[in-house]
Amino acid sequence: MPTGATAADGTPIGRLAWVGTRSNPNREPRFSEAERLGPSTSSMSEGDGWDWWEAEVEVENPVHGYRWLLAGVDGRQHWVNQRGLSLVETRDDDDFRLVAHAPAPDWAAASVLYQVFPDRFAKSEGAPFDVLRERGELPDWAIPADWDDAVDPEMPGRSQQIFGGDLDGVRERLDHLVELGVNLLYLTPVFPARSNHRYDASTFDRVDDLLGGDDALVRLVEAAHARGIRVIGDLTSNHSGDAHEWFRTAQADPESIERGFYYFGPDGAYESWLGVPSLPKFDWSSQELRRRFIEGTDSVVARYLNEPFGLDGWRIDVANMTGRLGGTDLNAEVRQTIRRTMLGVKPDTILLGESTNDAASDFQGDAWHGAMTYTAFTRPLWSWLQTPGSPAGGGLGFARAQVPTLTAPQMLDAQTAFAAGFPWRTRLATMNALDTHDTPRFFTHARPGTVPVALGLSVTLPGIPVVWAGDEFALTGVDGEASRTPIPWSRVAEPEVAETLDVYRTLLGLRRAQPALQTGGLRWVGATDDAVAFVREAADASVLVFAARSASAVELATGALPQLVGDPELLAAFGDVRLETSGTCAISSGGPAFAAWRLPGVAVPTTGSEHGR
């Protein structure tokens, strides 16, 4: 902690009379005095004002919150928690958190995720779609389309238009993912259904024949693993489709055990996702549903992690609504059961949960390793980098039809407020998505020149960077359905596409090459309305990051970056960026820009004990 730091009100903190932690074990506050270890060592200059303090914190609960208290000789108190520095006492919800639950696999924080919507990604030679179409044997609900046809935004084409991408097509394009720097592939659902998105599964017992069946999934996972790419699947734990074998049995026989899998009223009416009748909602009070779907080695969850499939984890759809209806809340039981099953079958797997709103209360380490959420990254980023007045489209969860416009400090406030609710380890495994299959594409209304800025923030802020298939081709789409465009493989050599591909390769490569961007700490060091600067710090090396949406300059406070000495190594730069280190330290740009520099690491003094930092 720099003894000359500035408090939230802009005044110096001054000399300290007491430093320590305040924990809240079993909801009873407890204080622990810290020991001063001394000034920074070799990685930071002597006498720069930075001191290290150490306090013992005993973890008494599965999730243990704590914050720092800095008491000045002038009687003022300053609290430090996940939201930063405060002059007034802070809420427990924003505390740092030590989590005793089993952590995410080691590879999670080092992942670069690529999301594929199988029907629209790639079609193999002799794809099942082509064969069945020629025979006139496509499913009765399917509306066939050629690869170059426009996406139909209106019902029924919106959900039933089929382009014929398959899993062998994905396998044949894995080298594209390798060249981008991807090491984690996320497939949206692959089970038989009556829609192109397949979130209305008709069974979980097999892979859709239109995608190539079980064998095609096995071939894909094996080929991906051979290239160093892990693969995760997508499960709907909130609902099935109304054509699902369980639901059809439940409707036909009120005395069947499957009747208890869903919420039926006396008149035969049933609950469904947001009132959509084709998506009947699961009732997780059914122990038989749990046994078949999520619990134990014979469950759906376990089956596809085991050989011969070998998936490396699951993304759970509508995780926030799962098990919840009115006064019933079985969400914790469901997510914890899924986690137990995964740990028992294949411990080195990841579990991600979709929660598009404030997700913190469900993501405290007891089940989900990370969140697919839009609050802590996506919405604030859009509000800073989208053209003012841009339509919100749908899927991102903006309160109105228009994307609000924020300054950089406002963006940081929003990001920090929502991220502060997560334990740090959860934040490292949470998805940093510019967009997804449920949202408009970021490129559609981005401010000119800001695509490298947005992707640069995705790869340098804590969390897993996400590439929604097609973003690297500069595709646009006004809403989630319109963004599910077949990938235009023939356009690779076009100048705009080639330029965007180069941006993605460079920045995803930066993420993979710098461990500090994967697990290093985060410290904001400057912001103006149009630019931000922060540093990701680790023992071996740190990375200084600058991002601007227009011409701007950020002046760094004296002592903010004591490890910034000499001429740091420029790791990546897009746009006109200048770093001045003589005299006042400042970063400036002549327009939209993103840049990252490698700095020395931050070493802890060698005195003191090894615990409690």
Coordinates of C-alpha atoms in Angstrom, one line a residue:
M1 CA 0.0 0.0 0.0
P2 CA 1.6 3.4 -0.9
T3 CA 1.8 5.5 2.2
G4 CA 1.4 8.6 0.1
A5 CA -1.8 7.4 -1.7
T6 CA -4.8 9.6 -2.3
A7 CA -8.2 8.8 -0.8
A8 CA -11.5 8.7 -2.5
D9 CA -12.1 12.4 -1.7
G10 CA -8.8 13.4 -3.3
T11 CA -7.0 14.1 -0.1
P12 CA -3.8 12.3 1.0
I13 CA -4.1 9.4 3.3
G14 CA -1.1 10.5 5.3
R15 CA 0.7 8.6 8.1
L16 CA -0.9 5.4 9.3
A17 CA -1.5 4.6 13.0
W18 CA -2.9 1.1 12.4
V19 CA -3.3 -1.3 9.5
G20 CA -5.3 -4.5 9.6
T21 CA -8.1 -6.6 8.3
R22 CA -11.8 -6.8 9.3
S23 CA -13.4 -10.2 8.7
N24 CA -16.9 -11.4 9.3
P25 CA -16.7 -15.1 10.3
N26 CA -20.1 -16.5 11.2
R27 CA -21.5 -13.0 10.8
E28 CA -19.5 -11.6 13.7
P29 CA -16.8 -9.0 12.9
R30 CA -13.2 -9.8 13.8
F31 CA -10.1 -7.6 13.4
S32 CA -6.5 -8.7 12.8
E33 CA -3.6 -6.3 13.0
A34 CA -1.2 -6.3 10.1
E35 CA 2.6 -6.4 10.3
R36 CA 4.6 -4.0 8.0
L37 CA 7.0 -6.2 6.0
G38 CA 8.9 -3.2 4.5
P39 CA 9.2 -1.4 1.3
S40 CA 9.0 -2.9 -2.2
T41 CA 12.0 -5.0 -3.3
S42 CA 13.9 -5.3 -6.5
S43 CA 11.0 -5.0 -8.9
M44 CA 10.1 -1.5 -7.6
S45 CA 12.4 1.3 -6.7
E46 CA 13.5 1.9 -3.1
G47 CA 11.8 4.8 -1.4
D48 CA 8.9 4.9 -3.9
G49 CA 6.4 5.1 -1.1
W50 CA 5.1 1.5 -1.5
D51 CA 5.0 -0.6 1.7
W52 CA 3.8 -4.3 2.1
W53 CA 1.7 -5.3 5.0
E54 CA 0.7 -8.8 6.1
A55 CA -2.2 -9.9 8.3
E56 CA -3.4 -13.4 9.4
V57 CA -6.9 -14.2 8.2
E58 CA -8.4 -17.5 9.5
V59 CA -11.0 -18.9 7.0
E60 CA -13.9 -20.2 9.1
N61 CA -16.6 -20.4 6.5
P62 CA -16.7 -21.8 2.9
V63 CA -16.8 -18.2 1.7
H64 CA -14.8 -15.9 4.0
G65 CA -15.1 -12.1 3.4
Y66 CA -12.5 -9.6 4.6
R67 CA -11.5 -6.0 4.0
W68 CA -8.5 -3.8 4.9
L69 CA -8.7 -1.0 7.4
L70 CA -6.2 1.9 7.3
A71 CA -6.4 4.1 10.3
G72 CA -4.5 7.4 10.1
V73 CA -2.8 9.3 12.9
D74 CA -5.3 12.1 12.2
G75 CA -8.2 9.8 13.2
R76 CA -9.6 9.2 9.8
Q77 CA -10.3 5.6 8.6
H78 CA -10.0 4.3 5.1
W79 CA -11.5 0.9 4.0
V80 CA -10.1 -1.1 1.1
N81 CA -12.3 -3.8 -0.5
Q82 CA -13.1 -5.1 -4.0
R83 CA -14.6 -1.7 -5.0
G84 CA -11.5 0.2 -4.0
L85 CA -10.8 2.8 -1.3
S86 CA -13.6 4.3 0.9
L87 CA -13.7 7.0 3.6
V88 CA -16.8 5.3 5.1
E89 CA -17.5 1.8 6.3
T90 CA -18.3 -0.5 3.5
R91 CA -20.8 -3.4 2.9
D92 CA -19.9 -7.0 3.4
D93 CA -21.1 -7.8 -0.1
D94 CA -18.1 -5.9 -1.5
D95 CA -15.5 -7.6 0.6
F96 CA -12.6 -9.6 -0.7
R97 CA -13.4 -13.3 -0.5
L98 CA -11.4 -16.4 0.3
V99 CA -13.2 -19.5 -1.0
A100 CA -12.7 -22.9 0.5
H101 CA -14.7 -24.8 -2.2
A102 CA -12.7 -26.6 -4.9
P103 CA -11.3 -24.1 -7.4
A104 CA -11.7 -24.1 -11.2
P105 CA -9.3 -26.2 -13.1
D106 CA -5.9 -24.6 -13.5
W107 CA -6.4 -24.1 -17.3
A108 CA -9.6 -22.0 -16.9
A109 CA -7.9 -18.6 -16.4
A110 CA -5.6 -19.3 -19.3
S111 CA -8.4 -20.0 -21.7
V112 CA -9.4 -18.1 -24.9
L113 CA -13.0 -19.2 -25.7
Y114 CA -14.6 -19.5 -29.1
Q115 CA -18.4 -19.9 -29.3
V116 CA -19.8 -22.0 -32.2
F117 CA -23.5 -22.2 -33.2
P118 CA -23.2 -25.5 -35.1
D119 CA -25.8 -25.0 -37.8
R120 CA -24.1 -21.8 -39.0
F121 CA -20.4 -22.5 -38.6
A122 CA -19.3 -24.9 -41.3
K123 CA -20.7 -27.7 -43.4
S124 CA -18.6 -30.8 -44.1
E125 CA -18.4 -32.6 -47.4
G126 CA -21.3 -34.9 -47.5
A127 CA -23.0 -33.2 -44.6
P128 CA -26.1 -35.0 -43.3
F129 CA -28.2 -31.9 -44.1
D130 CA -27.3 -32.2 -47.8
V131 CA -28.0 -35.9 -48.0
L132 CA -31.3 -35.7 -46.2
R133 CA -32.4 -32.6 -48.3
E134 CA -31.6 -34.5 -51.5
R135 CA -33.7 -37.4 -50.3
G136 CA -36.5 -35.1 -49.1
E137 CA -36.1 -36.5 -45.6
L138 CA -35.4 -33.4 -43.6
P139 CA -37.4 -33.0 -40.4
D140 CA -40.9 -31.7 -41.0
W141 CA -40.2 -28.5 -39.0
A142 CA -37.0 -27.6 -40.9
I143 CA -37.0 -24.8 -43.5
P144 CA -33.9 -25.5 -45.6
A145 CA -31.5 -22.7 -46.7
D146 CA -28.4 -22.5 -48.8
W147 CA -25.2 -21.3 -47.1
D148 CA -25.2 -17.9 -48.8
D149 CA -28.9 -17.2 -48.2
A150 CA -29.9 -14.4 -45.8
V151 CA -30.9 -15.2 -42.3
D152 CA -34.7 -15.0 -42.0
P153 CA -35.5 -12.7 -39.0
E154 CA -39.3 -13.5 -38.9
M155 CA -41.1 -16.5 -37.5
P156 CA -41.2 -19.4 -38.3
G157 CA -37.9 -19.0 -40.2
R158 CA -36.3 -17.2 -37.2
S159 CA -36.1 -20.5 -35.3
Q160 CA -36.6 -23.1 -38.0
Q161 CA -34.4 -22.0 -40.9
I162 CA -31.6 -24.6 -41.3
F163 CA -28.3 -24.0 -43.1
G164 CA -26.8 -27.4 -42.5
G165 CA -23.7 -26.9 -40.5
D166 CA -22.5 -30.0 -38.7
L167 CA -19.9 -31.2 -36.2
D168 CA -17.6 -32.6 -38.9
G169 CA -17.6 -29.1 -40.4
V170 CA -16.4 -27.7 -37.1
R171 CA -13.7 -30.4 -37.0
E172 CA -12.5 -29.5 -40.5
R173 CA -12.1 -25.8 -39.5
L174 CA -10.2 -26.4 -36.2
D175 CA -7.0 -25.1 -37.7
H176 CA -8.7 -21.7 -38.0
L177 CA -9.2 -21.7 -34.2
V178 CA -5.6 -22.7 -33.7
E179 CA -4.4 -19.8 -35.9
L180 CA -6.6 -17.4 -33.9
G181 CA -5.1 -18.5 -30.6
V182 CA -8.2 -20.3 -29.3
N183 CA -7.8 -23.1 -26.8
L184 CA -11.4 -23.6 -25.6
L185 CA -14.4 -24.4 -27.9
Y186 CA -17.9 -23.9 -26.6
L187 CA -20.7 -25.6 -28.7
T188 CA -24.3 -24.4 -28.3
P189 CA -26.6 -27.4 -27.9
V190 CA -26.1 -30.5 -30.1
F191 CA -29.1 -32.6 -29.0
P192 CA -32.1 -33.3 -31.3
A193 CA -34.7 -30.5 -31.2
R194 CA -37.3 -28.8 -33.3
S195 CA -35.3 -25.5 -33.9
N196 CA -32.0 -24.4 -35.3
H197 CA -30.8 -23.3 -31.9
R198 CA -31.7 -26.6 -30.2
Y199 CA -32.5 -25.2 -26.8
D200 CA -35.7 -27.1 -27.0
A201 CA -34.2 -30.6 -26.7
S202 CA -36.4 -33.6 -27.6
T203 CA -33.9 -35.9 -25.9
F204 CA -30.5 -35.7 -24.1
D205 CA -29.6 -39.3 -25.0
R206 CA -27.9 -38.7 -28.3
V207 CA -26.4 -36.1 -30.6
D208 CA -28.6 -34.8 -33.4
D209 CA -28.2 -36.8 -36.6
L210 CA -28.4 -33.5 -38.5
L211 CA -25.1 -32.7 -36.9
G212 CA -23.5 -36.1 -37.6
G213 CA -24.7 -38.0 -34.5
D214 CA -22.6 -39.3 -31.5
D215 CA -19.7 -40.3 -33.7
A216 CA -19.3 -36.8 -35.1
L217 CA -19.0 -35.3 -31.6
V218 CA -16.4 -38.0 -30.6
R219 CA -14.4 -37.2 -33.8
L220 CA -14.6 -33.4 -33.1
V221 CA -13.5 -33.7 -29.4
E222 CA -10.6 -36.0 -30.3
A223 CA -9.4 -33.7 -33.1
A224 CA -9.7 -30.6 -30.8
H225 CA -7.8 -32.3 -28.0
A226 CA -5.0 -33.2 -30.5
R227 CA -4.6 -29.5 -31.2
G228 CA -4.7 -28.4 -27.6
I229 CA -8.3 -27.2 -27.6
R230 CA -10.7 -28.2 -24.9
V231 CA -14.5 -28.5 -25.7
I232 CA -17.5 -27.7 -23.6
G233 CA -21.1 -28.4 -24.3
D234 CA -24.4 -26.6 -23.5
L235 CA -27.2 -27.9 -21.3
T236 CA -30.6 -26.5 -20.6
S237 CA -31.3 -27.1 -16.9
N238 CA -34.3 -24.8 -16.8
H239 CA -36.5 -26.5 -19.4
S240 CA -36.7 -29.1 -22.2
G241 CA -38.6 -28.9 -25.5
D242 CA -42.3 -29.8 -25.6
A243 CA -41.3 -32.7 -28.0
H244 CA -39.0 -34.2 -25.3
E245 CA -39.7 -37.8 -24.6
W246 CA -40.1 -37.0 -20.9
F247 CA -42.6 -34.2 -21.5
R248 CA -44.6 -36.3 -24.0
T249 CA -44.9 -39.1 -21.4
A250 CA -45.8 -36.6 -18.7
Q251 CA -48.6 -35.1 -20.9
A252 CA -50.0 -38.5 -21.9
D253 CA -49.9 -40.1 -18.5
P254 CA -50.7 -38.0 -15.4
E255 CA -49.7 -41.0 -13.2
S256 CA -46.2 -41.3 -14.8
I257 CA -43.0 -40.5 -12.9
E258 CA -42.2 -38.0 -15.7
R259 CA -45.2 -35.9 -14.7
G260 CA -43.3 -34.8 -11.7
F261 CA -40.4 -33.5 -13.9
Y262 CA -42.6 -30.5 -14.8
Y263 CA -45.0 -28.0 -13.2
F264 CA -48.5 -29.1 -14.2
G265 CA -51.7 -27.6 -12.9
P266 CA -54.9 -29.5 -12.3
D267 CA -56.2 -28.5 -15.7
G268 CA -53.2 -29.8 -17.5
A269 CA -51.6 -26.4 -18.1
Y270 CA -47.9 -26.2 -17.4
E271 CA -45.2 -23.7 -16.6
S272 CA -42.8 -22.8 -19.3
W273 CA -39.8 -20.5 -19.9
L274 CA -41.2 -16.9 -20.1
G275 CA -44.5 -18.3 -21.2
V276 CA -43.2 -20.0 -24.3
P277 CA -45.2 -23.2 -24.6
S278 CA -42.6 -25.1 -26.5
L279 CA -40.2 -24.8 -23.5
P280 CA -41.8 -26.5 -20.5
K281 CA -40.0 -25.8 -17.2
F282 CA -38.4 -28.5 -15.1
D283 CA -39.5 -29.1 -11.5
W284 CA -36.3 -30.0 -9.7
S285 CA -38.1 -31.3 -6.6
S286 CA -38.3 -34.5 -8.6
Q287 CA -35.5 -36.9 -7.4
E288 CA -35.9 -39.0 -10.5
L289 CA -35.3 -36.0 -12.7
R290 CA -32.1 -35.3 -10.8
R291 CA -31.0 -38.9 -11.1
R292 CA -31.5 -39.0 -14.8
F293 CA -30.2 -35.6 -15.7
I294 CA -27.6 -34.3 -13.2
E295 CA -26.8 -36.7 -10.4
G296 CA -24.3 -39.6 -10.5
T297 CA -22.3 -41.5 -13.2
D298 CA -25.4 -42.5 -15.2
S299 CA -26.7 -38.9 -15.6
V300 CA -26.7 -36.8 -18.7
V301 CA -24.2 -34.5 -17.1
A302 CA -21.8 -37.4 -16.6
R303 CA -22.3 -39.3 -19.8
Y304 CA -20.8 -36.7 -22.2
L305 CA -17.8 -36.0 -19.9
N306 CA -17.0 -39.7 -20.0
E307 CA -15.5 -41.5 -22.9
P308 CA -16.0 -41.8 -25.7
F309 CA -17.2 -38.2 -25.8
G310 CA -14.7 -36.6 -23.4
L311 CA -16.2 -33.1 -23.1
D312 CA -14.2 -30.8 -20.8
G313 CA -17.2 -29.1 -19.1
W314 CA -20.6 -27.5 -19.5
R315 CA -22.1 -24.1 -20.0
I316 CA -25.6 -24.2 -18.3
D317 CA -28.3 -22.3 -20.1
V318 CA -30.7 -20.1 -18.1
A319 CA -28.8 -21.0 -14.9
N320 CA -30.3 -18.0 -13.1
M321 CA -33.9 -19.3 -13.5
T322 CA -33.1 -23.0 -12.9
G323 CA -35.1 -24.4 -10.0
R324 CA -36.8 -21.0 -9.3
L325 CA -40.5 -20.4 -9.5
G326 CA -42.5 -18.2 -7.1
G327 CA -41.7 -19.2 -3.6
T328 CA -39.6 -22.2 -4.7
D329 CA -35.8 -21.9 -4.9
L330 CA -33.9 -25.0 -5.6
N331 CA -31.1 -23.3 -7.6
A332 CA -28.4 -24.0 -5.1
E333 CA -29.3 -27.7 -4.9
V334 CA -29.2 -28.1 -8.6
R335 CA -26.0 -26.3 -9.3
Q336 CA -24.2 -28.0 -6.4
T337 CA -25.4 -31.4 -7.6
I338 CA -24.1 -30.7 -11.1
R339 CA -20.7 -29.7 -9.6
R340 CA -20.5 -32.8 -7.4
T341 CA -21.3 -35.0 -10.4
M342 CA -18.6 -33.4 -12.5
L343 CA -16.0 -33.6 -9.7
G344 CA -16.8 -37.3 -9.3
V345 CA -16.6 -38.2 -13.0
K346 CA -13.9 -35.8 -14.4
P347 CA -12.6 -33.3 -11.9
D348 CA -10.5 -31.3 -14.4
T349 CA -13.6 -29.8 -16.0
I350 CA -15.2 -26.3 -16.0
L351 CA -18.8 -25.4 -15.1
L352 CA -20.1 -22.0 -16.4
G353 CA -23.6 -20.7 -15.7
E354 CA -25.6 -18.2 -17.7
S355 CA -27.0 -15.3 -15.6
T356 CA -27.5 -12.2 -17.7
N357 CA -28.3 -10.0 -14.7
D358 CA -26.5 -9.3 -11.4
A359 CA -25.2 -12.8 -10.8
A360 CA -23.0 -12.4 -7.7
S361 CA -25.3 -14.2 -5.2
D362 CA -25.2 -17.4 -7.2
F363 CA -21.5 -17.3 -8.0
Q364 CA -19.7 -17.6 -4.6
G365 CA -17.7 -20.7 -5.5
D366 CA -20.1 -23.4 -4.4
A367 CA -20.8 -24.6 -7.9
W368 CA -20.3 -22.4 -10.9
H369 CA -16.6 -21.7 -11.7
G370 CA -17.6 -18.6 -13.8
A371 CA -20.5 -16.7 -15.2
M372 CA -21.8 -16.0 -18.6
T373 CA -23.1 -12.6 -17.7
Y374 CA -23.3 -9.1 -19.3
T375 CA -23.3 -6.9 -16.2
A376 CA -19.6 -6.8 -15.2
F377 CA -18.1 -6.4 -18.7
T378 CA -20.3 -6.4 -21.8
R379 CA -23.0 -3.8 -21.0
P380 CA -20.5 -1.2 -19.5
L381 CA -18.2 -1.8 -22.5
W382 CA -21.0 -1.3 -25.0
S383 CA -22.1 1.9 -23.2
W384 CA -18.6 3.3 -23.6
L385 CA -17.7 2.1 -27.1
Q386 CA -21.0 2.0 -29.1
T387 CA -22.0 5.0 -31.2
P388 CA -24.3 7.3 -29.2
G389 CA -27.9 6.5 -29.8
S390 CA -27.3 3.0 -31.0
P391 CA -30.3 0.6 -30.7
A392 CA -29.9 -2.0 -27.9
G393 CA -31.2 -4.8 -30.1
G394 CA -32.0 -7.6 -27.6
G395 CA -30.3 -10.1 -25.4
L396 CA -27.9 -7.8 -23.6
G397 CA -30.6 -6.8 -21.1
F398 CA -30.4 -3.0 -21.4
A399 CA -33.3 -1.3 -19.6
R400 CA -34.4 0.6 -22.7
A401 CA -34.2 0.1 -26.5
Q402 CA -31.2 2.4 -26.7
V403 CA -27.7 1.7 -25.5
P404 CA -26.8 4.3 -22.8
T405 CA -23.6 6.3 -23.3
L406 CA -21.1 6.3 -20.5
T407 CA -17.8 8.0 -19.9
A408 CA -14.8 5.9 -19.0
P409 CA -15.0 6.6 -15.3
Q410 CA -18.7 5.6 -15.4
M411 CA -17.8 2.4 -17.2
L412 CA -15.3 1.6 -14.5
D413 CA -17.8 2.3 -11.8
A414 CA -20.3 -0.1 -13.4
Q415 CA -17.7 -2.8 -14.0
T416 CA -16.3 -2.5 -10.5
A417 CA -19.7 -2.5 -8.9
F418 CA -20.8 -5.7 -10.5
A419 CA -17.5 -7.5 -10.4
A420 CA -17.0 -6.7 -6.8
G421 CA -19.6 -9.3 -5.9
F422 CA -17.6 -12.2 -7.3
P423 CA -14.7 -13.9 -5.5
W424 CA -11.5 -13.2 -7.4
R425 CA -11.2 -16.8 -8.5
T426 CA -14.8 -16.7 -10.0
R427 CA -14.0 -13.5 -11.8
L428 CA -11.0 -15.1 -13.4
A429 CA -13.2 -17.8 -15.0
T430 CA -16.1 -15.4 -15.9
M431 CA -16.7 -14.8 -19.6
N432 CA -15.6 -11.4 -21.1
A433 CA -17.9 -11.4 -24.1
L434 CA -18.1 -8.6 -26.6
D435 CA -21.3 -10.3 -27.9
T436 CA -22.8 -13.8 -28.1
H437 CA -25.4 -15.8 -30.1
D438 CA -28.1 -14.0 -28.0
T439 CA -27.1 -10.4 -28.7
P440 CA -26.4 -8.0 -31.5
R441 CA -22.9 -8.2 -32.8
F442 CA -20.6 -5.5 -31.3
F443 CA -19.3 -4.5 -34.7
T444 CA -22.8 -3.4 -35.9
H445 CA -22.8 0.0 -34.1
A446 CA -19.2 0.2 -32.8
R447 CA -17.6 3.7 -32.8
P448 CA -15.2 3.9 -35.7
G449 CA -11.8 2.3 -34.9
T450 CA -12.9 0.8 -31.6
V451 CA -13.0 -3.0 -32.4
P452 CA -9.3 -3.4 -31.3
V453 CA -10.1 -1.3 -28.2
A454 CA -13.0 -3.6 -27.3
L455 CA -11.2 -6.8 -28.0
G456 CA -8.1 -5.5 -26.2
L457 CA -10.1 -4.9 -23.0
S458 CA -11.6 -8.4 -23.4
V459 CA -8.2 -10.0 -23.4
T460 CA -6.6 -7.9 -20.7
L461 CA -9.2 -7.5 -18.0
P462 CA -9.8 -10.4 -15.6
G463 CA -11.9 -13.2 -17.1
I464 CA -12.0 -15.5 -20.1
P465 CA -12.0 -13.6 -23.4
V466 CA -14.8 -14.8 -25.7
V467 CA -15.0 -14.8 -29.5
W468 CA -18.5 -15.4 -30.9
A469 CA -17.9 -17.1 -34.2
G470 CA -17.9 -14.6 -37.0
D471 CA -16.7 -11.6 -35.1
E472 CA -13.3 -12.1 -36.6
F473 CA -14.9 -11.8 -40.0
A474 CA -16.3 -8.3 -39.1
L475 CA -19.9 -9.6 -39.3
T476 CA -22.8 -7.5 -38.1
G477 CA -26.2 -8.3 -36.8
V478 CA -28.9 -6.1 -35.2
D479 CA -30.1 -8.8 -32.7
G480 CA -29.3 -12.3 -31.5
E481 CA -31.1 -14.1 -34.3
A482 CA -29.5 -11.8 -37.0
S483 CA -26.1 -12.4 -35.6
R484 CA -26.3 -16.1 -36.2
T485 CA -25.0 -15.7 -39.7
P486 CA -23.4 -18.6 -41.6
I487 CA -19.6 -18.0 -41.5
P488 CA -18.4 -16.5 -44.9
W489 CA -15.3 -18.6 -45.3
S490 CA -14.9 -17.4 -48.9
R491 CA -14.2 -13.8 -47.6
V492 CA -11.0 -14.5 -45.7
A493 CA -8.9 -12.6 -48.2
E494 CA -11.1 -9.5 -48.4
P495 CA -9.2 -6.5 -46.9
E496 CA -11.7 -5.7 -44.1
V497 CA -11.8 -9.3 -43.0
A498 CA -8.1 -9.8 -43.3
E499 CA -7.5 -6.7 -41.2
T500 CA -10.0 -7.9 -38.5
L501 CA -8.5 -11.4 -38.5
D502 CA -5.1 -9.8 -37.9
V503 CA -6.4 -7.9 -34.9
Y504 CA -7.9 -11.0 -33.4
R505 CA -4.7 -13.1 -33.9
T506 CA -2.5 -10.4 -32.4
L507 CA -4.6 -9.7 -29.3
L508 CA -5.6 -13.3 -28.6
G509 CA -1.9 -14.1 -28.9
L510 CA -1.1 -11.3 -26.4
R511 CA -3.5 -12.9 -23.9
R512 CA -1.9 -16.4 -24.3
A513 CA 1.6 -15.1 -24.1
Q514 CA 1.3 -13.0 -20.9
P515 CA 0.6 -14.9 -17.6
A516 CA -0.1 -11.6 -15.9
L517 CA -3.2 -11.1 -18.1
Q518 CA -4.5 -14.5 -17.0
T519 CA -4.1 -14.4 -13.2
G520 CA -2.4 -11.2 -12.3
G521 CA -3.9 -8.6 -10.1
L522 CA -5.8 -5.6 -11.4
R523 CA -5.1 -1.9 -10.6
W524 CA -6.6 1.1 -12.3
V525 CA -4.1 3.9 -12.7
G526 CA -5.9 6.5 -14.7
A527 CA -9.1 7.5 -16.6
T528 CA -10.5 10.4 -18.5
D529 CA -13.9 10.5 -20.3
D530 CA -12.4 8.9 -23.4
A531 CA -9.5 6.7 -22.1
V532 CA -8.5 4.3 -19.3
A533 CA -5.2 2.9 -18.1
F534 CA -4.7 0.0 -15.8
V535 CA -2.0 -2.6 -14.9
R536 CA -2.2 -6.3 -14.4
E537 CA 0.5 -7.3 -11.9
A538 CA 2.3 -10.5 -11.1
A539 CA 5.6 -11.5 -9.5
D540 CA 7.4 -12.3 -12.8
A541 CA 6.1 -9.5 -15.0
S542 CA 3.3 -6.9 -15.3
V543 CA 1.4 -5.5 -18.2
L544 CA 0.3 -1.8 -18.5
V545 CA -2.8 -1.4 -20.7
F546 CA -4.2 1.8 -22.3
A547 CA -7.5 2.0 -24.2
A548 CA -9.1 5.1 -25.8
R549 CA -12.2 5.6 -27.8
S550 CA -11.0 8.9 -29.3
A551 CA -8.0 11.3 -29.1
S552 CA -7.1 11.5 -25.4
A553 CA -4.4 11.6 -22.8
V554 CA -4.2 9.9 -19.3
E555 CA -1.7 11.3 -16.8
L556 CA -0.6 8.8 -14.2
A557 CA -0.4 10.0 -10.6
T558 CA 3.1 10.2 -9.1
G559 CA 4.1 6.8 -7.8
A560 CA 1.2 5.0 -9.4
L561 CA 3.6 2.8 -11.5
P562 CA 6.9 2.7 -9.7
Q563 CA 7.9 -0.3 -11.9
L564 CA 7.6 1.9 -15.0
V565 CA 11.3 2.6 -15.6
G566 CA 13.3 3.1 -18.7
D567 CA 11.7 2.2 -22.1
P568 CA 9.2 -0.6 -21.5
E569 CA 8.6 -3.3 -24.1
L570 CA 5.6 -2.5 -26.4
L571 CA 3.7 -5.8 -26.7
A572 CA 0.8 -4.7 -28.9
A573 CA -0.5 -1.4 -30.3
F574 CA -3.4 -0.3 -32.5
G575 CA -3.7 3.3 -33.4
D576 CA -1.5 6.3 -32.6
V577 CA -0.2 5.8 -29.0
R578 CA 2.5 7.5 -27.1
L579 CA 4.0 6.7 -23.7
E580 CA 5.9 9.5 -22.0
T581 CA 8.0 8.4 -19.0
S582 CA 10.3 11.4 -18.6
G583 CA 9.1 13.8 -15.9
T584 CA 5.3 13.4 -15.7
C585 CA 4.2 9.9 -16.8
A586 CA 1.4 10.1 -19.4
I587 CA -0.2 8.0 -22.2
S588 CA -1.8 9.7 -25.1
S589 CA -3.4 8.8 -28.4
G590 CA -4.4 10.7 -31.6
G591 CA -7.6 8.7 -31.9
P592 CA -9.1 5.4 -30.9
A593 CA -6.3 3.2 -29.7
F594 CA -5.2 0.2 -27.7
A595 CA -1.8 -0.6 -26.4
A596 CA 0.0 -2.9 -23.9
W597 CA 3.5 -2.7 -22.5
R598 CA 5.4 -5.3 -20.5
L599 CA 6.7 -4.0 -17.1
P600 CA 8.8 -5.6 -14.4
G601 CA 6.9 -7.8 -11.9
V602 CA 6.0 -6.9 -8.3
A603 CA 8.0 -8.7 -5.7
V604 CA 6.9 -9.1 -2.1
P605 CA 9.6 -8.4 0.6
T606 CA 11.1 -11.6 1.8
T607 CA 10.6 -10.8 5.5
G608 CA 7.4 -12.0 7.3
S609 CA 5.4 -15.2 7.2
E610 CA 4.0 -16.8 4.0
H611 CA 0.3 -16.7 4.9
G612 CA -2.4 -14.2 5.1
R613 CA -1.5 -11.8 2.2

